[in-house]
């Protein structure tokens, strides 16, 4: 069941996320500013989902991008928006605490 949900949300496996982080991926928390203020991945920037389309320029020329949120739903939407706007190398990291734990383990 989890594998099905993981595929449905477009999430990547832990190794892919870890490799992207090691290579200096742009870490983007797409939650609201209030959610972001309550805790996020060290080094991440906050670009709320509602702002992603208007801020596509900030994603250009990034070596890799990992987007994440509270549940993986908004990050999946952000990934789709970015890909529709020609941004490549976007990884849906799922939840912010999942990405934080991967980063901490490196």
PDB file of N, CA, C and O in Angstrom, residues 46-106:
ATOM      1  N   UNK A  46      11.544  28.769   1.893  1.00  0.00           N
ATOM      2  CA  UNK A  46      10.090  28.638   1.896  1.00  0.00           C
ATOM      3  C   UNK A  46       9.515  29.354   0.682  1.00  0.00           C
ATOM      4  O   UNK A  46       9.621  30.569   0.550  1.00  0.00           O
ATOM      5  N   UNK A  47       8.951  28.558  -0.218  1.00  0.00           N
ATOM      6  CA  UNK A  47       8.203  29.091  -1.352  1.00  0.00           C
ATOM      7  C   UNK A  47       6.859  28.369  -1.312  1.00  0.00           C
ATOM      8  O   UNK A  47       6.745  27.233  -1.768  1.00  0.00           O
ATOM      9  N   UNK A  48       5.842  29.005  -0.709  1.00  0.00           N
ATOM     10  CA  UNK A  48       4.539  28.350  -0.584  1.00  0.00           C
ATOM     11  C   UNK A  48       3.980  27.901  -1.924  1.00  0.00           C
ATOM     12  O   UNK A  48       4.228  28.545  -2.959  1.00  0.00           O
ATOM     13  N   UNK A  49       3.246  26.808  -1.914  1.00  0.00           N
ATOM     14  CA  UNK A  49       2.684  26.244  -3.138  1.00  0.00           C
ATOM     15  C   UNK A  49       1.974  27.303  -3.972  1.00  0.00           C
ATOM     16  O   UNK A  49       2.159  27.351  -5.195  1.00  0.00           O
ATOM     17  N   UNK A  50       1.203  28.169  -3.341  1.00  0.00           N
ATOM     18  CA  UNK A  50       0.464  29.192  -4.084  1.00  0.00           C
ATOM     19  C   UNK A  50       1.374  30.175  -4.815  1.00  0.00           C
ATOM     20  O   UNK A  50       0.922  30.876  -5.717  1.00  0.00           O
ATOM     21  N   UNK A  51       2.642  30.234  -4.430  1.00  0.00           N
ATOM     22  CA  UNK A  51       3.589  31.162  -5.050  1.00  0.00           C
ATOM     23  C   UNK A  51       4.521  30.495  -6.065  1.00  0.00           C
ATOM     24  O   UNK A  51       5.247  31.194  -6.776  1.00  0.00           O
ATOM     25  N   UNK A  52       4.518  29.181  -6.128  1.00  0.00           N
ATOM     26  CA  UNK A  52       5.480  28.461  -6.975  1.00  0.00           C
ATOM     27  C   UNK A  52       5.395  28.906  -8.432  1.00  0.00           C
ATOM     28  O   UNK A  52       6.413  29.207  -9.049  1.00  0.00           O
ATOM     29  N   UNK A  53       4.205  28.971  -8.988  1.00  0.00           N
ATOM     30  CA  UNK A  53       4.048  29.351 -10.394  1.00  0.00           C
ATOM     31  C   UNK A  53       4.594  30.731 -10.705  1.00  0.00           C
ATOM     32  O   UNK A  53       5.196  30.947 -11.755  1.00  0.00           O
ATOM     33  N   UNK A  54       4.416  31.666  -9.780  1.00  0.00           N
ATOM     34  CA  UNK A  54       4.879  33.036  -9.988  1.00  0.00           C
ATOM     35  C   UNK A  54       6.375  33.189  -9.725  1.00  0.00           C
ATOM     36  O   UNK A  54       6.969  34.191 -10.114  1.00  0.00           O
ATOM     37  N   UNK A  55       6.973  32.180  -9.088  1.00  0.00           N
ATOM     38  CA  UNK A  55       8.398  32.279  -8.718  1.00  0.00           C
ATOM     39  C   UNK A  55       9.271  31.252  -9.430  1.00  0.00           C
ATOM     40  O   UNK A  55      10.354  30.916  -8.971  1.00  0.00           O
ATOM     41  N   UNK A  56       8.810  30.783 -10.580  1.00  0.00           N
ATOM     42  CA  UNK A  56       9.526  29.759 -11.347  1.00  0.00           C
ATOM     43  C   UNK A  56      10.965  30.179 -11.630  1.00  0.00           C
ATOM     44  O   UNK A  56      11.876  29.341 -11.616  1.00  0.00           O
ATOM     45  N   UNK A  57      11.199  31.453 -11.845  1.00  0.00           N
ATOM     46  CA  UNK A  57      12.550  31.926 -12.166  1.00  0.00           C
ATOM     47  C   UNK A  57      13.552  31.545 -11.077  1.00  0.00           C
ATOM     48  O   UNK A  57      14.733  31.317 -11.376  1.00  0.00           O
ATOM     49  N   UNK A  58      13.119  31.448  -9.840  1.00  0.00           N
ATOM     50  CA  UNK A  58      14.013  31.096  -8.737  1.00  0.00           C
ATOM     51  C   UNK A  58      14.492  29.649  -8.808  1.00  0.00           C
ATOM     52  O   UNK A  58      15.451  29.275  -8.131  1.00  0.00           O
ATOM     53  N   UNK A  59      13.815  28.833  -9.604  1.00  0.00           N
ATOM     54  CA  UNK A  59      14.157  27.417  -9.727  1.00  0.00           C
ATOM     55  C   UNK A  59      15.060  27.136 -10.926  1.00  0.00           C
ATOM     56  O   UNK A  59      15.618  26.051 -11.035  1.00  0.00           O
ATOM     57  N   UNK A  60      15.183  28.105 -11.806  1.00  0.00           N
ATOM     58  CA  UNK A  60      15.984  27.898 -13.019  1.00  0.00           C
ATOM     59  C   UNK A  60      17.459  27.775 -12.677  1.00  0.00           C
ATOM     60  O   UNK A  60      17.955  28.397 -11.751  1.00  0.00           O
ATOM     61  N   UNK A  61      18.145  26.957 -13.447  1.00  0.00           N
ATOM     62  CA  UNK A  61      19.594  26.742 -13.323  1.00  0.00           C
ATOM     63  C   UNK A  61      20.025  26.124 -11.993  1.00  0.00           C
ATOM     64  O   UNK A  61      21.168  26.286 -11.583  1.00  0.00           O
ATOM     65  N   UNK A  62      19.108  25.432 -11.327  1.00  0.00           N
ATOM     66  CA  UNK A  62      19.468  24.718 -10.101  1.00  0.00           C
ATOM     67  C   UNK A  62      19.911  23.318 -10.500  1.00  0.00           C
ATOM     68  O   UNK A  62      19.334  22.693 -11.389  1.00  0.00           O
ATOM     69  N   UNK A  63      20.943  22.827  -9.843  1.00  0.00           N
ATOM     70  CA  UNK A  63      21.481  21.503 -10.163  1.00  0.00           C
ATOM     71  C   UNK A  63      20.454  20.410  -9.880  1.00  0.00           C
ATOM     72  O   UNK A  63      20.339  19.439 -10.609  1.00  0.00           O
ATOM     73  N   UNK A  64      19.728  20.559  -8.828  1.00  0.00           N
ATOM     74  CA  UNK A  64      18.672  19.629  -8.448  1.00  0.00           C
ATOM     75  C   UNK A  64      17.730  20.351  -7.508  1.00  0.00           C
ATOM     76  O   UNK A  64      18.105  21.332  -6.882  1.00  0.00           O
ATOM     77  N   UNK A  65      16.507  19.867  -7.438  1.00  0.00           N
ATOM     78  CA  UNK A  65      15.500  20.508  -6.589  1.00  0.00           C
ATOM     79  C   UNK A  65      14.750  19.425  -5.834  1.00  0.00           C
ATOM     80  O   UNK A  65      14.298  18.445  -6.430  1.00  0.00           O
ATOM     81  N   UNK A  66      14.623  19.616  -4.519  1.00  0.00           N
ATOM     82  CA  UNK A  66      13.801  18.732  -3.711  1.00  0.00           C
ATOM     83  C   UNK A  66      12.708  19.595  -3.087  1.00  0.00           C
ATOM     84  O   UNK A  66      12.997  20.541  -2.361  1.00  0.00           O
ATOM     85  N   UNK A  67      11.456  19.279  -3.414  1.00  0.00           N
ATOM     86  CA  UNK A  67      10.319  19.980  -2.835  1.00  0.00           C
ATOM     87  C   UNK A  67       9.662  19.081  -1.799  1.00  0.00           C
ATOM     88  O   UNK A  67       9.656  17.861  -1.942  1.00  0.00           O
ATOM     89  N   UNK A  68       9.127  19.687  -0.752  1.00  0.00           N
ATOM     90  CA  UNK A  68       8.491  18.906   0.319  1.00  0.00           C
ATOM     91  C   UNK A  68       7.478  19.759   1.054  1.00  0.00           C
ATOM     92  O   UNK A  68       7.442  20.988   0.883  1.00  0.00           O
ATOM     93  N   UNK A  69       6.637  19.102   1.852  1.00  0.00           N
ATOM     94  CA  UNK A  69       5.585  19.804   2.578  1.00  0.00           C
ATOM     95  C   UNK A  69       5.232  19.015   3.834  1.00  0.00           C
ATOM     96  O   UNK A  69       6.085  18.375   4.424  1.00  0.00           O
ATOM     97  N   UNK A  70       3.967  19.035   4.231  1.00  0.00           N
ATOM     98  CA  UNK A  70       3.540  18.311   5.429  1.00  0.00           C
ATOM     99  C   UNK A  70       3.236  16.852   5.125  1.00  0.00           C
ATOM    100  O   UNK A  70       3.583  15.968   5.887  1.00  0.00           O
ATOM    101  N   UNK A  71       2.581  16.592   3.984  1.00  0.00           N
ATOM    102  CA  UNK A  71       2.146  15.228   3.685  1.00  0.00           C
ATOM    103  C   UNK A  71       2.673  14.666   2.372  1.00  0.00           C
ATOM    104  O   UNK A  71       2.560  13.467   2.140  1.00  0.00           O
ATOM    105  N   UNK A  72       3.192  15.525   1.511  1.00  0.00           N
ATOM    106  CA  UNK A  72       3.634  15.093   0.179  1.00  0.00           C
ATOM    107  C   UNK A  72       2.672  15.519  -0.911  1.00  0.00           C
ATOM    108  O   UNK A  72       2.994  15.451  -2.091  1.00  0.00           O
ATOM    109  N   UNK A  73       1.486  15.972  -0.536  1.00  0.00           N
ATOM    110  CA  UNK A  73       0.488  16.370  -1.525  1.00  0.00           C
ATOM    111  C   UNK A  73       0.855  17.696  -2.195  1.00  0.00           C
ATOM    112  O   UNK A  73       0.886  17.793  -3.423  1.00  0.00           O
ATOM    113  N   UNK A  74       1.125  18.712  -1.406  1.00  0.00           N
ATOM    114  CA  UNK A  74       1.480  20.014  -1.993  1.00  0.00           C
ATOM    115  C   UNK A  74       2.791  19.939  -2.750  1.00  0.00           C
ATOM    116  O   UNK A  74       2.952  20.587  -3.797  1.00  0.00           O
ATOM    117  N   UNK A  75       3.741  19.140  -2.259  1.00  0.00           N
ATOM    118  CA  UNK A  75       5.014  19.010  -2.979  1.00  0.00           C
ATOM    119  C   UNK A  75       4.810  18.316  -4.319  1.00  0.00           C
ATOM    120  O   UNK A  75       5.477  18.641  -5.300  1.00  0.00           O
ATOM    121  N   UNK A  76       3.866  17.388  -4.380  1.00  0.00           N
ATOM    122  CA  UNK A  76       3.540  16.740  -5.649  1.00  0.00           C
ATOM    123  C   UNK A  76       2.975  17.761  -6.632  1.00  0.00           C
ATOM    124  O   UNK A  76       3.345  17.776  -7.814  1.00  0.00           O
ATOM    125  N   UNK A  77       2.119  18.636  -6.141  1.00  0.00           N
ATOM    126  CA  UNK A  77       1.554  19.690  -6.982  1.00  0.00           C
ATOM    127  C   UNK A  77       2.646  20.663  -7.435  1.00  0.00           C
ATOM    128  O   UNK A  77       2.667  21.085  -8.598  1.00  0.00           O
ATOM    129  N   UNK A  78       3.546  21.012  -6.523  1.00  0.00           N
ATOM    130  CA  UNK A  78       4.644  21.923  -6.866  1.00  0.00           C
ATOM    131  C   UNK A  78       5.526  21.316  -7.949  1.00  0.00           C
ATOM    132  O   UNK A  78       5.926  22.002  -8.901  1.00  0.00           O
ATOM    133  N   UNK A  79       5.835  20.035  -7.816  1.00  0.00           N
ATOM    134  CA  UNK A  79       6.644  19.334  -8.812  1.00  0.00           C
ATOM    135  C   UNK A  79       5.983  19.425 -10.188  1.00  0.00           C
ATOM    136  O   UNK A  79       6.637  19.725 -11.190  1.00  0.00           O
ATOM    137  N   UNK A  80       4.681  19.196 -10.233  1.00  0.00           N
ATOM    138  CA  UNK A  80       3.944  19.267 -11.502  1.00  0.00           C
ATOM    139  C   UNK A  80       3.983  20.666 -12.099  1.00  0.00           C
ATOM    140  O   UNK A  80       4.193  20.829 -13.300  1.00  0.00           O
ATOM    141  N   UNK A  81       3.786  21.678 -11.257  1.00  0.00           N
ATOM    142  CA  UNK A  81       3.827  23.066 -11.730  1.00  0.00           C
ATOM    143  C   UNK A  81       5.193  23.379 -12.330  1.00  0.00           C
ATOM    144  O   UNK A  81       5.303  23.958 -13.408  1.00  0.00           O
ATOM    145  N   UNK A  82       6.239  23.001 -11.616  1.00  0.00           N
ATOM    146  CA  UNK A  82       7.597  23.281 -12.085  1.00  0.00           C
ATOM    147  C   UNK A  82       7.891  22.560 -13.392  1.00  0.00           C
ATOM    148  O   UNK A  82       8.450  23.151 -14.325  1.00  0.00           O
ATOM    149  N   UNK A  83       7.517  21.290 -13.478  1.00  0.00           N
ATOM    150  CA  UNK A  83       7.769  20.532 -14.702  1.00  0.00           C
ATOM    151  C   UNK A  83       6.996  21.106 -15.887  1.00  0.00           C
ATOM    152  O   UNK A  83       7.519  21.164 -16.999  1.00  0.00           O
ATOM    153  N   UNK A  84       5.770  21.552 -15.652  1.00  0.00           N
ATOM    154  CA  UNK A  84       4.984  22.189 -16.726  1.00  0.00           C
ATOM    155  C   UNK A  84       5.641  23.480 -17.201  1.00  0.00           C
ATOM    156  O   UNK A  84       5.410  23.922 -18.324  1.00  0.00           O
ATOM    157  N   UNK A  85       6.450  24.080 -16.342  1.00  0.00           N
ATOM    158  CA  UNK A  85       7.146  25.319 -16.690  1.00  0.00           C
ATOM    159  C   UNK A  85       8.583  25.065 -17.139  1.00  0.00           C
ATOM    160  O   UNK A  85       9.403  25.981 -17.169  1.00  0.00           O
ATOM    161  N   UNK A  86       8.895  23.821 -17.471  1.00  0.00           N
ATOM    162  CA  UNK A  86      10.192  23.492 -18.043  1.00  0.00           C
ATOM    163  C   UNK A  86      11.323  23.272 -17.054  1.00  0.00           C
ATOM    164  O   UNK A  86      12.477  23.170 -17.460  1.00  0.00           O
ATOM    165  N   UNK A  87      11.011  23.183 -15.769  1.00  0.00           N
ATOM    166  CA  UNK A  87      12.045  22.950 -14.761  1.00  0.00           C
ATOM    167  C   UNK A  87      12.276  21.451 -14.653  1.00  0.00           C
ATOM    168  O   UNK A  87      11.351  20.675 -14.439  1.00  0.00           O
ATOM    169  N   UNK A  88      13.520  21.054 -14.809  1.00  0.00           N
ATOM    170  CA  UNK A  88      13.874  19.628 -14.761  1.00  0.00           C
ATOM    171  C   UNK A  88      14.599  19.303 -13.464  1.00  0.00           C
ATOM    172  O   UNK A  88      15.104  20.180 -12.780  1.00  0.00           O
ATOM    173  N   UNK A  89      14.669  18.035 -13.133  1.00  0.00           N
ATOM    174  CA  UNK A  89      15.402  17.590 -11.959  1.00  0.00           C
ATOM    175  C   UNK A  89      14.679  17.830 -10.648  1.00  0.00           C
ATOM    176  O   UNK A  89      15.311  17.975  -9.607  1.00  0.00           O
ATOM    177  N   UNK A  90      13.342  17.882 -10.693  1.00  0.00           N
ATOM    178  CA  UNK A  90      12.563  18.118  -9.481  1.00  0.00           C
ATOM    179  C   UNK A  90      12.228  16.780  -8.827  1.00  0.00           C
ATOM    180  O   UNK A  90      11.724  15.871  -9.472  1.00  0.00           O
ATOM    181  N   UNK A  91      12.503  16.686  -7.532  1.00  0.00           N
ATOM    182  CA  UNK A  91      12.204  15.484  -6.756  1.00  0.00           C
ATOM    183  C   UNK A  91      11.177  15.841  -5.699  1.00  0.00           C
ATOM    184  O   UNK A  91      11.339  16.823  -4.971  1.00  0.00           O
ATOM    185  N   UNK A  92      10.122  15.048  -5.622  1.00  0.00           N
ATOM    186  CA  UNK A  92       9.146  15.213  -4.543  1.00  0.00           C
ATOM    187  C   UNK A  92       9.686  14.451  -3.340  1.00  0.00           C
ATOM    188  O   UNK A  92       9.667  13.225  -3.313  1.00  0.00           O
ATOM    189  N   UNK A  93      10.165  15.192  -2.343  1.00  0.00           N
ATOM    190  CA  UNK A  93      10.715  14.572  -1.147  1.00  0.00           C
ATOM    191  C   UNK A  93       9.680  14.095  -0.163  1.00  0.00           C
ATOM    192  O   UNK A  93      10.009  13.426   0.806  1.00  0.00           O
ATOM    193  N   UNK A  94       8.412  14.443  -0.399  1.00  0.00           N
ATOM    194  CA  UNK A  94       7.350  14.044   0.520  1.00  0.00           C
ATOM    195  C   UNK A  94       7.255  14.998   1.689  1.00  0.00           C
ATOM    196  O   UNK A  94       7.139  16.205   1.504  1.00  0.00           O
ATOM    197  N   UNK A  95       7.360  14.454   2.893  1.00  0.00           N
ATOM    198  CA  UNK A  95       7.195  15.285   4.085  1.00  0.00           C
ATOM    199  C   UNK A  95       8.491  15.976   4.476  1.00  0.00           C
ATOM    200  O   UNK A  95       9.578  15.461   4.237  1.00  0.00           O
ATOM    201  N   UNK A  96       8.348  17.126   5.107  1.00  0.00           N
ATOM    202  CA  UNK A  96       9.541  17.891   5.498  1.00  0.00           C
ATOM    203  C   UNK A  96      10.355  17.132   6.527  1.00  0.00           C
ATOM    204  O   UNK A  96      11.576  17.148   6.481  1.00  0.00           O
ATOM    205  N   UNK A  97       9.688  16.433   7.451  1.00  0.00           N
ATOM    206  CA  UNK A  97      10.455  15.717   8.472  1.00  0.00           C
ATOM    207  C   UNK A  97      11.184  14.512   7.885  1.00  0.00           C
ATOM    208  O   UNK A  97      12.252  14.137   8.354  1.00  0.00           O
ATOM    209  N   UNK A  98      10.640  13.941   6.816  1.00  0.00           N
ATOM    210  CA  UNK A  98      11.322  12.837   6.133  1.00  0.00           C
ATOM    211  C   UNK A  98      12.609  13.347   5.478  1.00  0.00           C
ATOM    212  O   UNK A  98      13.681  12.741   5.626  1.00  0.00           O
ATOM    213  N   UNK A  99      12.510  14.467   4.774  1.00  0.00           N
ATOM    214  CA  UNK A  99      13.692  15.053   4.126  1.00  0.00           C
ATOM    215  C   UNK A  99      14.704  15.481   5.186  1.00  0.00           C
ATOM    216  O   UNK A  99      15.912  15.264   5.031  1.00  0.00           O
ATOM    217  N   UNK A 100      14.217  16.046   6.294  1.00  0.00           N
ATOM    218  CA  UNK A 100      15.117  16.460   7.383  1.00  0.00           C
ATOM    219  C   UNK A 100      15.865  15.273   7.955  1.00  0.00           C
ATOM    220  O   UNK A 100      17.073  15.355   8.227  1.00  0.00           O
ATOM    221  N   UNK A 101      15.185  14.144   8.111  1.00  0.00           N
ATOM    222  CA  UNK A 101      15.850  12.966   8.676  1.00  0.00           C
ATOM    223  C   UNK A 101      16.884  12.404   7.707  1.00  0.00           C
ATOM    224  O   UNK A 101      17.948  11.940   8.138  1.00  0.00           O
ATOM    225  N   UNK A 102      16.605  12.453   6.412  1.00  0.00           N
ATOM    226  CA  UNK A 102      17.591  12.002   5.425  1.00  0.00           C
ATOM    227  C   UNK A 102      18.808  12.903   5.470  1.00  0.00           C
ATOM    228  O   UNK A 102      19.952  12.433   5.500  1.00  0.00           O
ATOM    229  N   UNK A 103      18.574  14.217   5.500  1.00  0.00           N
ATOM    230  CA  UNK A 103      19.683  15.165   5.526  1.00  0.00           C
ATOM    231  C   UNK A 103      20.506  14.986   6.792  1.00  0.00           C
ATOM    232  O   UNK A 103      21.747  15.020   6.751  1.00  0.00           O
ATOM    233  N   UNK A 104      19.856  14.776   7.903  1.00  0.00           N
ATOM    234  CA  UNK A 104      20.560  14.608   9.178  1.00  0.00           C
ATOM    235  C   UNK A 104      21.428  13.347   9.154  1.00  0.00           C
ATOM    236  O   UNK A 104      22.493  13.314   9.764  1.00  0.00           O
ATOM    237  N   UNK A 105      20.985  12.328   8.434  1.00  0.00           N
ATOM    238  CA  UNK A 105      21.724  11.075   8.368  1.00  0.00           C
ATOM    239  C   UNK A 105      22.934  11.099   7.454  1.00  0.00           C
ATOM    240  O   UNK A 105      23.694  10.133   7.402  1.00  0.00           O
ATOM    241  N   UNK A 106      23.129  12.182   6.725  1.00  0.00           N
ATOM    242  CA  UNK A 106      24.263  12.261   5.790  1.00  0.00           C
ATOM    243  C   UNK A 106      25.552  12.640   6.495  1.00  0.00           C
ATOM    244  O   UNK A 106      25.603  13.263   7.484  1.00  0.00           O
TER     245      UNK A 106
END
